[in-house]
Amino acid sequence: MSLAVEPVLDRTEWDAIVDDAGGHPLQLWGWGELKARYEWTAHRYVVRDGDRVVGSAQVLLRRLPPPFRSLAYVPRGPQAAEGDRAAVLSALADHVRREHRPVALTVEPDWPEPFSPMPKGEADDIAEAELAKPVTGWLAQVEAAGFRRSASTGLIPRTLVVDLTRDEDTILKELSSSTRQNVRKSFRAENVRFGEVTTDADLEQVLAINRETARRADFAVHSDDYHRGIRDLMGERSQLLAAWEGDEVVAFVWLVVSAETAFELYGGVNPRGMKLRLNYGLKFHAMKHVKAQGVERYDFNGLLNDGISDFKRQFAKHEDLLVGTWEKPLSPLYPAFATALPLVRSGLKRGLPAVKKAARDPRGAVRELRERDRAVRAKQ
């Protein structure tokens, strides 16, 4: 198969390509524009075999200090049928190397592992056992194309995807009995409504709950301007839903939506919303909301061993595992980069000075990372 890689420069054309291929919301044009505000550049490519489109990918490039130049990253992409995946990845890697000369191409596709979905509570054991085995089938072809699994993950591969093609009663029956009770109770609550956030005043209430939830659960959040950028740049693909008691927003869930998939970016609830269990009703309302638009999959965006993930797990009897992070070296400098990669990834979140430090002294960066790990373990 001889494939040609061509840029796509029109937003409407690109989003249609993603939607037609059943692509993920993080592959939509607006998401690339959002990232372009924060030291990334977005490039959209279609891969053709003659007149036939066999793949597509939105590739994000992040500038790195010399001598590494940049890192190329494909979030929840590319789009390609199973039989074309290895060839599409290989063609994209060759094109990106020629055009941009990054140190590596990292992809985190929206592709399930062969043994997913999984029964609840068994994900860690299954993942460890299966990932230790030699890869076969199309994954073996990906490996033969020069890609390797990477433990330096950006998007969590262990997640929960609810099938929305079923009727609402069937989806509701998958919930635990207590969750069903909380959903029904929240729908019967007085002076409560569920809907889409449309005003700046309500958005400000959402952002306040987001900051409050982050403090309570001890996780970092993006700036308010970043969140406003999601609304402005994603347009109708950004769907911010909330629960109100009277005029007060008490819970929210923020989705980005492609033709096939709704992806939870963020969610939060204040103490009043928790007391009324409105976060339960809002989650089910969100699934109904996107199902009515013809969306087929509701992705809860990652499962960890924390309280938020325990809440998510109440909405299905299974868990899902995606193929995770795969990386292809594109530069002789890759071994030095890979040595420092965990700290570089952390540095990208904290700013360019941290990346420069890791690049100058990769062995020192690894020592610093190990010291941090030991300090964290000592506090546990």
PDB file of N, CA and C in Angstrom, residues 209-304:
ATOM      1  N   ILE A 209     -17.462  26.342  41.037  1.00  0.00           N
ATOM      2  CA  ILE A 209     -17.618  24.957  41.508  1.00  0.00           C
ATOM      3  C   ILE A 209     -16.427  24.115  41.079  1.00  0.00           C
ATOM      4  N   ASN A 210     -15.927  24.354  39.870  1.00  0.00           N
ATOM      5  CA  ASN A 210     -14.770  23.603  39.388  1.00  0.00           C
ATOM      6  C   ASN A 210     -13.565  23.827  40.300  1.00  0.00           C
ATOM      7  N   ARG A 211     -13.308  25.069  40.679  1.00  0.00           N
ATOM      8  CA  ARG A 211     -12.190  25.357  41.575  1.00  0.00           C
ATOM      9  C   ARG A 211     -12.420  24.736  42.946  1.00  0.00           C
ATOM     10  N   GLU A 212     -13.655  24.803  43.421  1.00  0.00           N
ATOM     11  CA  GLU A 212     -13.982  24.232  44.726  1.00  0.00           C
ATOM     12  C   GLU A 212     -13.804  22.710  44.716  1.00  0.00           C
ATOM     13  N   THR A 213     -14.280  22.066  43.653  1.00  0.00           N
ATOM     14  CA  THR A 213     -14.133  20.609  43.534  1.00  0.00           C
ATOM     15  C   THR A 213     -12.674  20.219  43.485  1.00  0.00           C
ATOM     16  N   ALA A 214     -11.849  20.988  42.773  1.00  0.00           N
ATOM     17  CA  ALA A 214     -10.420  20.702  42.674  1.00  0.00           C
ATOM     18  C   ALA A 214      -9.750  20.797  44.038  1.00  0.00           C
ATOM     19  N   ARG A 215     -10.118  21.816  44.811  1.00  0.00           N
ATOM     20  CA  ARG A 215      -9.537  21.940  46.153  1.00  0.00           C
ATOM     21  C   ARG A 215      -9.946  20.759  47.031  1.00  0.00           C
ATOM     22  N   ARG A 216     -11.204  20.383  46.917  1.00  0.00           N
ATOM     23  CA  ARG A 216     -11.713  19.301  47.757  1.00  0.00           C
ATOM     24  C   ARG A 216     -11.079  17.960  47.399  1.00  0.00           C
ATOM     25  N   ALA A 217     -10.908  17.711  46.086  1.00  0.00           N
ATOM     26  CA  ALA A 217     -10.358  16.428  45.626  1.00  0.00           C
ATOM     27  C   ALA A 217      -8.852  16.476  45.411  1.00  0.00           C
ATOM     28  N   ASP A 218      -8.239  17.639  45.600  1.00  0.00           N
ATOM     29  CA  ASP A 218      -6.792  17.805  45.488  1.00  0.00           C
ATOM     30  C   ASP A 218      -6.273  17.459  44.094  1.00  0.00           C
ATOM     31  N   PHE A 219      -6.831  18.128  43.079  1.00  0.00           N
ATOM     32  CA  PHE A 219      -6.270  18.011  41.734  1.00  0.00           C
ATOM     33  C   PHE A 219      -6.171  19.403  41.113  1.00  0.00           C
ATOM     34  N   ALA A 220      -5.298  19.516  40.110  1.00  0.00           N
ATOM     35  CA  ALA A 220      -5.054  20.806  39.470  1.00  0.00           C
ATOM     36  C   ALA A 220      -6.122  21.079  38.417  1.00  0.00           C
ATOM     37  N   VAL A 221      -6.390  22.364  38.175  1.00  0.00           N
ATOM     38  CA  VAL A 221      -7.347  22.756  37.136  1.00  0.00           C
ATOM     39  C   VAL A 221      -6.704  23.805  36.238  1.00  0.00           C
ATOM     40  N   HIS A 222      -7.199  23.875  35.012  1.00  0.00           N
ATOM     41  CA  HIS A 222      -6.772  24.923  34.096  1.00  0.00           C
ATOM     42  C   HIS A 222      -7.349  26.272  34.548  1.00  0.00           C
ATOM     43  N   SER A 223      -6.826  27.314  33.944  1.00  0.00           N
ATOM     44  CA  SER A 223      -7.306  28.661  34.255  1.00  0.00           C
ATOM     45  C   SER A 223      -8.740  28.847  33.755  1.00  0.00           C
ATOM     46  N   ASP A 224      -9.410  29.862  34.283  1.00  0.00           N
ATOM     47  CA  ASP A 224     -10.756  30.180  33.807  1.00  0.00           C
ATOM     48  C   ASP A 224     -10.733  30.542  32.325  1.00  0.00           C
ATOM     49  N   ASP A 225      -9.697  31.242  31.884  1.00  0.00           N
ATOM     50  CA  ASP A 225      -9.600  31.604  30.470  1.00  0.00           C
ATOM     51  C   ASP A 225      -9.496  30.376  29.581  1.00  0.00           C
ATOM     52  N   TYR A 226      -8.814  29.338  30.053  1.00  0.00           N
ATOM     53  CA  TYR A 226      -8.730  28.092  29.293  1.00  0.00           C
ATOM     54  C   TYR A 226     -10.126  27.507  29.095  1.00  0.00           C
ATOM     55  N   HIS A 227     -10.907  27.507  30.160  1.00  0.00           N
ATOM     56  CA  HIS A 227     -12.252  26.953  30.067  1.00  0.00           C
ATOM     57  C   HIS A 227     -13.146  27.802  29.167  1.00  0.00           C
ATOM     58  N   ARG A 228     -12.997  29.096  29.229  1.00  0.00           N
ATOM     59  CA  ARG A 228     -13.766  29.946  28.315  1.00  0.00           C
ATOM     60  C   ARG A 228     -13.352  29.673  26.867  1.00  0.00           C
ATOM     61  N   GLY A 229     -12.074  29.352  26.669  1.00  0.00           N
ATOM     62  CA  GLY A 229     -11.601  29.009  25.335  1.00  0.00           C
ATOM     63  C   GLY A 229     -12.267  27.758  24.792  1.00  0.00           C
ATOM     64  N   ILE A 230     -12.522  26.785  25.645  1.00  0.00           N
ATOM     65  CA  ILE A 230     -13.233  25.577  25.210  1.00  0.00           C
ATOM     66  C   ILE A 230     -14.595  25.971  24.643  1.00  0.00           C
ATOM     67  N   ARG A 231     -15.303  26.799  25.385  1.00  0.00           N
ATOM     68  CA  ARG A 231     -16.633  27.248  24.933  1.00  0.00           C
ATOM     69  C   ARG A 231     -16.536  28.008  23.613  1.00  0.00           C
ATOM     70  N   ASP A 232     -15.601  28.931  23.526  1.00  0.00           N
ATOM     71  CA  ASP A 232     -15.530  29.816  22.368  1.00  0.00           C
ATOM     72  C   ASP A 232     -15.019  29.100  21.125  1.00  0.00           C
ATOM     73  N   LEU A 233     -14.029  28.227  21.276  1.00  0.00           N
ATOM     74  CA  LEU A 233     -13.367  27.618  20.121  1.00  0.00           C
ATOM     75  C   LEU A 233     -14.011  26.314  19.677  1.00  0.00           C
ATOM     76  N   MET A 234     -14.664  25.613  20.609  1.00  0.00           N
ATOM     77  CA  MET A 234     -15.349  24.381  20.235  1.00  0.00           C
ATOM     78  C   MET A 234     -16.770  24.641  19.743  1.00  0.00           C
ATOM     79  N   GLY A 235     -17.315  25.806  20.065  1.00  0.00           N
ATOM     80  CA  GLY A 235     -18.659  26.130  19.594  1.00  0.00           C
ATOM     81  C   GLY A 235     -19.685  25.128  20.076  1.00  0.00           C
ATOM     82  N   GLU A 236     -20.541  24.668  19.173  1.00  0.00           N
ATOM     83  CA  GLU A 236     -21.612  23.734  19.542  1.00  0.00           C
ATOM     84  C   GLU A 236     -21.067  22.367  19.942  1.00  0.00           C
ATOM     85  N   ARG A 237     -19.799  22.094  19.655  1.00  0.00           N
ATOM     86  CA  ARG A 237     -19.199  20.825  20.080  1.00  0.00           C
ATOM     87  C   ARG A 237     -18.847  20.840  21.562  1.00  0.00           C
ATOM     88  N   SER A 238     -18.838  22.012  22.169  1.00  0.00           N
ATOM     89  CA  SER A 238     -18.694  22.134  23.621  1.00  0.00           C
ATOM     90  C   SER A 238     -20.092  22.199  24.215  1.00  0.00           C
ATOM     91  N   GLN A 239     -20.409  21.255  25.096  1.00  0.00           N
ATOM     92  CA  GLN A 239     -21.742  21.216  25.704  1.00  0.00           C
ATOM     93  C   GLN A 239     -21.587  21.152  27.217  1.00  0.00           C
ATOM     94  N   LEU A 240     -21.889  22.272  27.843  1.00  0.00           N
ATOM     95  CA  LEU A 240     -21.758  22.421  29.285  1.00  0.00           C
ATOM     96  C   LEU A 240     -23.144  22.302  29.908  1.00  0.00           C
ATOM     97  N   LEU A 241     -23.347  21.238  30.665  1.00  0.00           N
ATOM     98  CA  LEU A 241     -24.648  20.953  31.272  1.00  0.00           C
ATOM     99  C   LEU A 241     -24.574  21.165  32.770  1.00  0.00           C
ATOM    100  N   ALA A 242     -25.684  21.562  33.344  1.00  0.00           N
ATOM    101  CA  ALA A 242     -25.693  21.879  34.769  1.00  0.00           C
ATOM    102  C   ALA A 242     -27.006  21.471  35.414  1.00  0.00           C
ATOM    103  N   ALA A 243     -26.965  21.399  36.753  1.00  0.00           N
ATOM    104  CA  ALA A 243     -28.161  21.264  37.582  1.00  0.00           C
ATOM    105  C   ALA A 243     -28.302  22.537  38.396  1.00  0.00           C
ATOM    106  N   TRP A 244     -29.494  23.094  38.401  1.00  0.00           N
ATOM    107  CA  TRP A 244     -29.799  24.310  39.164  1.00  0.00           C
ATOM    108  C   TRP A 244     -30.789  23.986  40.273  1.00  0.00           C
ATOM    109  N   GLU A 245     -30.597  24.583  41.415  1.00  0.00           N
ATOM    110  CA  GLU A 245     -31.656  24.687  42.421  1.00  0.00           C
ATOM    111  C   GLU A 245     -32.042  26.159  42.448  1.00  0.00           C
ATOM    112  N   GLY A 246     -33.210  26.467  41.947  1.00  0.00           N
ATOM    113  CA  GLY A 246     -33.565  27.853  41.743  1.00  0.00           C
ATOM    114  C   GLY A 246     -32.648  28.469  40.709  1.00  0.00           C
ATOM    115  N   ASP A 247     -31.964  29.551  41.077  1.00  0.00           N
ATOM    116  CA  ASP A 247     -31.036  30.208  40.161  1.00  0.00           C
ATOM    117  C   ASP A 247     -29.585  29.815  40.418  1.00  0.00           C
ATOM    118  N   GLU A 248     -29.362  28.918  41.359  1.00  0.00           N
ATOM    119  CA  GLU A 248     -27.989  28.548  41.731  1.00  0.00           C
ATOM    120  C   GLU A 248     -27.544  27.274  41.021  1.00  0.00           C
ATOM    121  N   VAL A 249     -26.418  27.356  40.332  1.00  0.00           N
ATOM    122  CA  VAL A 249     -25.807  26.152  39.766  1.00  0.00           C
ATOM    123  C   VAL A 249     -25.189  25.352  40.907  1.00  0.00           C
ATOM    124  N   VAL A 250     -25.567  24.076  41.000  1.00  0.00           N
ATOM    125  CA  VAL A 250     -25.052  23.255  42.104  1.00  0.00           C
ATOM    126  C   VAL A 250     -24.233  22.061  41.604  1.00  0.00           C
ATOM    127  N   ALA A 251     -24.275  21.775  40.304  1.00  0.00           N
ATOM    128  CA  ALA A 251     -23.469  20.691  39.727  1.00  0.00           C
ATOM    129  C   ALA A 251     -23.329  20.951  38.238  1.00  0.00           C
ATOM    130  N   PHE A 252     -22.240  20.444  37.654  1.00  0.00           N
ATOM    131  CA  PHE A 252     -22.044  20.601  36.212  1.00  0.00           C
ATOM    132  C   PHE A 252     -21.266  19.416  35.666  1.00  0.00           C
ATOM    133  N   VAL A 253     -21.410  19.197  34.371  1.00  0.00           N
ATOM    134  CA  VAL A 253     -20.565  18.272  33.630  1.00  0.00           C
ATOM    135  C   VAL A 253     -20.286  18.929  32.282  1.00  0.00           C
ATOM    136  N   TRP A 254     -19.012  18.940  31.893  1.00  0.00           N
ATOM    137  CA  TRP A 254     -18.587  19.624  30.675  1.00  0.00           C
ATOM    138  C   TRP A 254     -18.154  18.581  29.654  1.00  0.00           C
ATOM    139  N   LEU A 255     -18.853  18.550  28.517  1.00  0.00           N
ATOM    140  CA  LEU A 255     -18.604  17.570  27.470  1.00  0.00           C
ATOM    141  C   LEU A 255     -18.062  18.259  26.225  1.00  0.00           C
ATOM    142  N   VAL A 256     -17.256  17.511  25.468  1.00  0.00           N
ATOM    143  CA  VAL A 256     -17.017  17.854  24.066  1.00  0.00           C
ATOM    144  C   VAL A 256     -17.538  16.683  23.256  1.00  0.00           C
ATOM    145  N   VAL A 257     -18.136  16.995  22.087  1.00  0.00           N
ATOM    146  CA  VAL A 257     -18.957  16.006  21.397  1.00  0.00           C
ATOM    147  C   VAL A 257     -18.632  15.976  19.912  1.00  0.00           C
ATOM    148  N   SER A 258     -18.353  14.781  19.409  1.00  0.00           N
ATOM    149  CA  SER A 258     -18.272  14.550  17.964  1.00  0.00           C
ATOM    150  C   SER A 258     -19.544  13.832  17.533  1.00  0.00           C
ATOM    151  N   ALA A 259     -19.614  13.414  16.283  1.00  0.00           N
ATOM    152  CA  ALA A 259     -20.838  12.771  15.806  1.00  0.00           C
ATOM    153  C   ALA A 259     -21.131  11.484  16.556  1.00  0.00           C
ATOM    154  N   GLU A 260     -20.098  10.775  16.987  1.00  0.00           N
ATOM    155  CA  GLU A 260     -20.283   9.458  17.593  1.00  0.00           C
ATOM    156  C   GLU A 260     -20.019   9.432  19.086  1.00  0.00           C
ATOM    157  N   THR A 261     -19.151  10.312  19.592  1.00  0.00           N
ATOM    158  CA  THR A 261     -18.652  10.199  20.967  1.00  0.00           C
ATOM    159  C   THR A 261     -18.841  11.486  21.748  1.00  0.00           C
ATOM    160  N   ALA A 262     -19.342  11.354  22.983  1.00  0.00           N
ATOM    161  CA  ALA A 262     -19.336  12.430  23.963  1.00  0.00           C
ATOM    162  C   ALA A 262     -18.252  12.113  24.984  1.00  0.00           C
ATOM    163  N   PHE A 263     -17.406  13.108  25.251  1.00  0.00           N
ATOM    164  CA  PHE A 263     -16.238  12.911  26.113  1.00  0.00           C
ATOM    165  C   PHE A 263     -16.312  13.893  27.267  1.00  0.00           C
ATOM    166  N   GLU A 264     -16.308  13.372  28.490  1.00  0.00           N
ATOM    167  CA  GLU A 264     -16.348  14.222  29.670  1.00  0.00           C
ATOM    168  C   GLU A 264     -14.989  14.883  29.874  1.00  0.00           C
ATOM    169  N   LEU A 265     -14.973  16.191  29.826  1.00  0.00           N
ATOM    170  CA  LEU A 265     -13.748  16.908  30.179  1.00  0.00           C
ATOM    171  C   LEU A 265     -13.670  17.126  31.681  1.00  0.00           C
ATOM    172  N   TYR A 266     -14.731  17.671  32.256  1.00  0.00           N
ATOM    173  CA  TYR A 266     -14.718  18.042  33.669  1.00  0.00           C
ATOM    174  C   TYR A 266     -16.119  17.868  34.256  1.00  0.00           C
ATOM    175  N   GLY A 267     -16.146  17.800  35.547  1.00  0.00           N
ATOM    176  CA  GLY A 267     -17.414  17.776  36.262  1.00  0.00           C
ATOM    177  C   GLY A 267     -17.185  18.229  37.687  1.00  0.00           C
ATOM    178  N   GLY A 268     -18.242  18.685  38.325  1.00  0.00           N
ATOM    179  CA  GLY A 268     -18.108  19.134  39.704  1.00  0.00           C
ATOM    180  C   GLY A 268     -19.463  19.320  40.353  1.00  0.00           C
ATOM    181  N   VAL A 269     -19.435  19.381  41.670  1.00  0.00           N
ATOM    182  CA  VAL A 269     -20.667  19.537  42.438  1.00  0.00           C
ATOM    183  C   VAL A 269     -20.329  20.278  43.729  1.00  0.00           C
ATOM    184  N   ASN A 270     -21.230  21.156  44.162  1.00  0.00           N
ATOM    185  CA  ASN A 270     -20.984  21.836  45.435  1.00  0.00           C
ATOM    186  C   ASN A 270     -21.686  21.081  46.569  1.00  0.00           C
ATOM    187  N   PRO A 271     -21.487  21.467  47.815  1.00  0.00           N
ATOM    188  CA  PRO A 271     -22.083  20.713  48.924  1.00  0.00           C
ATOM    189  C   PRO A 271     -23.609  20.587  48.840  1.00  0.00           C
ATOM    190  N   ARG A 272     -24.288  21.642  48.375  1.00  0.00           N
ATOM    191  CA  ARG A 272     -25.745  21.560  48.254  1.00  0.00           C
ATOM    192  C   ARG A 272     -26.136  20.529  47.201  1.00  0.00           C
ATOM    193  N   GLY A 273     -25.419  20.522  46.080  1.00  0.00           N
ATOM    194  CA  GLY A 273     -25.693  19.539  45.040  1.00  0.00           C
ATOM    195  C   GLY A 273     -25.460  18.117  45.512  1.00  0.00           C
ATOM    196  N   MET A 274     -24.413  17.926  46.328  1.00  0.00           N
ATOM    197  CA  MET A 274     -24.149  16.594  46.878  1.00  0.00           C
ATOM    198  C   MET A 274     -25.268  16.158  47.817  1.00  0.00           C
ATOM    199  N   LYS A 275     -25.754  17.075  48.635  1.00  0.00           N
ATOM    200  CA  LYS A 275     -26.826  16.735  49.579  1.00  0.00           C
ATOM    201  C   LYS A 275     -28.072  16.277  48.839  1.00  0.00           C
ATOM    202  N   LEU A 276     -28.380  16.933  47.708  1.00  0.00           N
ATOM    203  CA  LEU A 276     -29.566  16.589  46.923  1.00  0.00           C
ATOM    204  C   LEU A 276     -29.304  15.453  45.930  1.00  0.00           C
ATOM    205  N   ARG A 277     -28.050  14.993  45.848  1.00  0.00           N
ATOM    206  CA  ARG A 277     -27.644  13.929  44.911  1.00  0.00           C
ATOM    207  C   ARG A 277     -27.857  14.349  43.449  1.00  0.00           C
ATOM    208  N   LEU A 278     -27.749  15.641  43.189  1.00  0.00           N
ATOM    209  CA  LEU A 278     -28.032  16.118  41.835  1.00  0.00           C
ATOM    210  C   LEU A 278     -26.934  15.765  40.846  1.00  0.00           C
ATOM    211  N   ASN A 279     -25.735  15.466  41.338  1.00  0.00           N
ATOM    212  CA  ASN A 279     -24.681  15.011  40.416  1.00  0.00           C
ATOM    213  C   ASN A 279     -25.052  13.676  39.784  1.00  0.00           C
ATOM    214  N   TYR A 280     -25.846  12.851  40.459  1.00  0.00           N
ATOM    215  CA  TYR A 280     -26.300  11.588  39.872  1.00  0.00           C
ATOM    216  C   TYR A 280     -27.294  11.846  38.743  1.00  0.00           C
ATOM    217  N   GLY A 281     -28.281  12.664  39.031  1.00  0.00           N
ATOM    218  CA  GLY A 281     -29.261  12.957  38.001  1.00  0.00           C
ATOM    219  C   GLY A 281     -28.643  13.676  36.810  1.00  0.00           C
ATOM    220  N   LEU A 282     -27.697  14.578  37.084  1.00  0.00           N
ATOM    221  CA  LEU A 282     -27.065  15.320  35.996  1.00  0.00           C
ATOM    222  C   LEU A 282     -26.282  14.394  35.077  1.00  0.00           C
ATOM    223  N   LYS A 283     -25.596  13.416  35.647  1.00  0.00           N
ATOM    224  CA  LYS A 283     -24.822  12.488  34.814  1.00  0.00           C
ATOM    225  C   LYS A 283     -25.751  11.719  33.872  1.00  0.00           C
ATOM    226  N   PHE A 284     -26.873  11.253  34.389  1.00  0.00           N
ATOM    227  CA  PHE A 284     -27.796  10.513  33.525  1.00  0.00           C
ATOM    228  C   PHE A 284     -28.462  11.460  32.532  1.00  0.00           C
ATOM    229  N   HIS A 285     -28.766  12.683  32.969  1.00  0.00           N
ATOM    230  CA  HIS A 285     -29.318  13.680  32.047  1.00  0.00           C
ATOM    231  C   HIS A 285     -28.335  13.937  30.906  1.00  0.00           C
ATOM    232  N   ALA A 286     -27.050  14.001  31.189  1.00  0.00           N
ATOM    233  CA  ALA A 286     -26.043  14.242  30.150  1.00  0.00           C
ATOM    234  C   ALA A 286     -26.051  13.123  29.123  1.00  0.00           C
ATOM    235  N   MET A 287     -26.176  11.890  29.591  1.00  0.00           N
ATOM    236  CA  MET A 287     -26.220  10.768  28.647  1.00  0.00           C
ATOM    237  C   MET A 287     -27.471  10.847  27.774  1.00  0.00           C
ATOM    238  N   LYS A 288     -28.606  11.183  28.372  1.00  0.00           N
ATOM    239  CA  LYS A 288     -29.831  11.332  27.583  1.00  0.00           C
ATOM    240  C   LYS A 288     -29.712  12.497  26.598  1.00  0.00           C
ATOM    241  N   HIS A 289     -29.069  13.566  27.040  1.00  0.00           N
ATOM    242  CA  HIS A 289     -28.934  14.774  26.222  1.00  0.00           C
ATOM    243  C   HIS A 289     -28.179  14.477  24.930  1.00  0.00           C
ATOM    244  N   VAL A 290     -27.043  13.769  25.030  1.00  0.00           N
ATOM    245  CA  VAL A 290     -26.261  13.501  23.819  1.00  0.00           C
ATOM    246  C   VAL A 290     -26.853  12.343  23.021  1.00  0.00           C
ATOM    247  N   LYS A 291     -27.511  11.410  23.691  1.00  0.00           N
ATOM    248  CA  LYS A 291     -28.175  10.319  22.979  1.00  0.00           C
ATOM    249  C   LYS A 291     -29.237  10.881  22.032  1.00  0.00           C
ATOM    250  N   ALA A 292     -29.948  11.911  22.476  1.00  0.00           N
ATOM    251  CA  ALA A 292     -30.983  12.526  21.649  1.00  0.00           C
ATOM    252  C   ALA A 292     -30.403  13.174  20.388  1.00  0.00           C
ATOM    253  N   GLN A 293     -29.102  13.454  20.401  1.00  0.00           N
ATOM    254  CA  GLN A 293     -28.436  14.028  19.237  1.00  0.00           C
ATOM    255  C   GLN A 293     -27.893  12.962  18.294  1.00  0.00           C
ATOM    256  N   GLY A 294     -28.053  11.693  18.657  1.00  0.00           N
ATOM    257  CA  GLY A 294     -27.545  10.605  17.831  1.00  0.00           C
ATOM    258  C   GLY A 294     -26.167  10.126  18.222  1.00  0.00           C
ATOM    259  N   VAL A 295     -25.608  10.661  19.311  1.00  0.00           N
ATOM    260  CA  VAL A 295     -24.305  10.214  19.801  1.00  0.00           C
ATOM    261  C   VAL A 295     -24.431   8.780  20.320  1.00  0.00           C
ATOM    262  N   GLU A 296     -23.426   7.957  20.040  1.00  0.00           N
ATOM    263  CA  GLU A 296     -23.511   6.526  20.342  1.00  0.00           C
ATOM    264  C   GLU A 296     -22.680   6.098  21.544  1.00  0.00           C
ATOM    265  N   ARG A 297     -21.698   6.910  21.944  1.00  0.00           N
ATOM    266  CA  ARG A 297     -20.779   6.516  23.012  1.00  0.00           C
ATOM    267  C   ARG A 297     -20.629   7.667  24.003  1.00  0.00           C
ATOM    268  N   TYR A 298     -20.643   7.326  25.292  1.00  0.00           N
ATOM    269  CA  TYR A 298     -20.407   8.318  26.340  1.00  0.00           C
ATOM    270  C   TYR A 298     -19.168   7.889  27.105  1.00  0.00           C
ATOM    271  N   ASP A 299     -18.079   8.633  26.927  1.00  0.00           N
ATOM    272  CA  ASP A 299     -16.785   8.287  27.517  1.00  0.00           C
ATOM    273  C   ASP A 299     -16.581   9.106  28.787  1.00  0.00           C
ATOM    274  N   PHE A 300     -16.415   8.405  29.919  1.00  0.00           N
ATOM    275  CA  PHE A 300     -16.255   9.066  31.209  1.00  0.00           C
ATOM    276  C   PHE A 300     -14.851   9.616  31.432  1.00  0.00           C
ATOM    277  N   ASN A 301     -13.946   9.418  30.490  1.00  0.00           N
ATOM    278  CA  ASN A 301     -12.620  10.057  30.517  1.00  0.00           C
ATOM    279  C   ASN A 301     -11.766   9.612  31.694  1.00  0.00           C
ATOM    280  N   GLY A 302     -11.445   8.331  31.703  1.00  0.00           N
ATOM    281  CA  GLY A 302     -10.409   7.869  32.617  1.00  0.00           C
ATOM    282  C   GLY A 302     -10.902   7.424  33.968  1.00  0.00           C
ATOM    283  N   LEU A 303     -10.309   6.326  34.437  1.00  0.00           N
ATOM    284  CA  LEU A 303     -10.591   5.798  35.764  1.00  0.00           C
ATOM    285  C   LEU A 303      -9.276   5.623  36.517  1.00  0.00           C
ATOM    286  N   LEU A 304      -9.248   6.159  37.715  1.00  0.00           N
ATOM    287  CA  LEU A 304      -8.120   5.993  38.615  1.00  0.00           C
ATOM    288  C   LEU A 304      -8.628   5.323  39.892  1.00  0.00           C
TER     289      LEU A 304
END
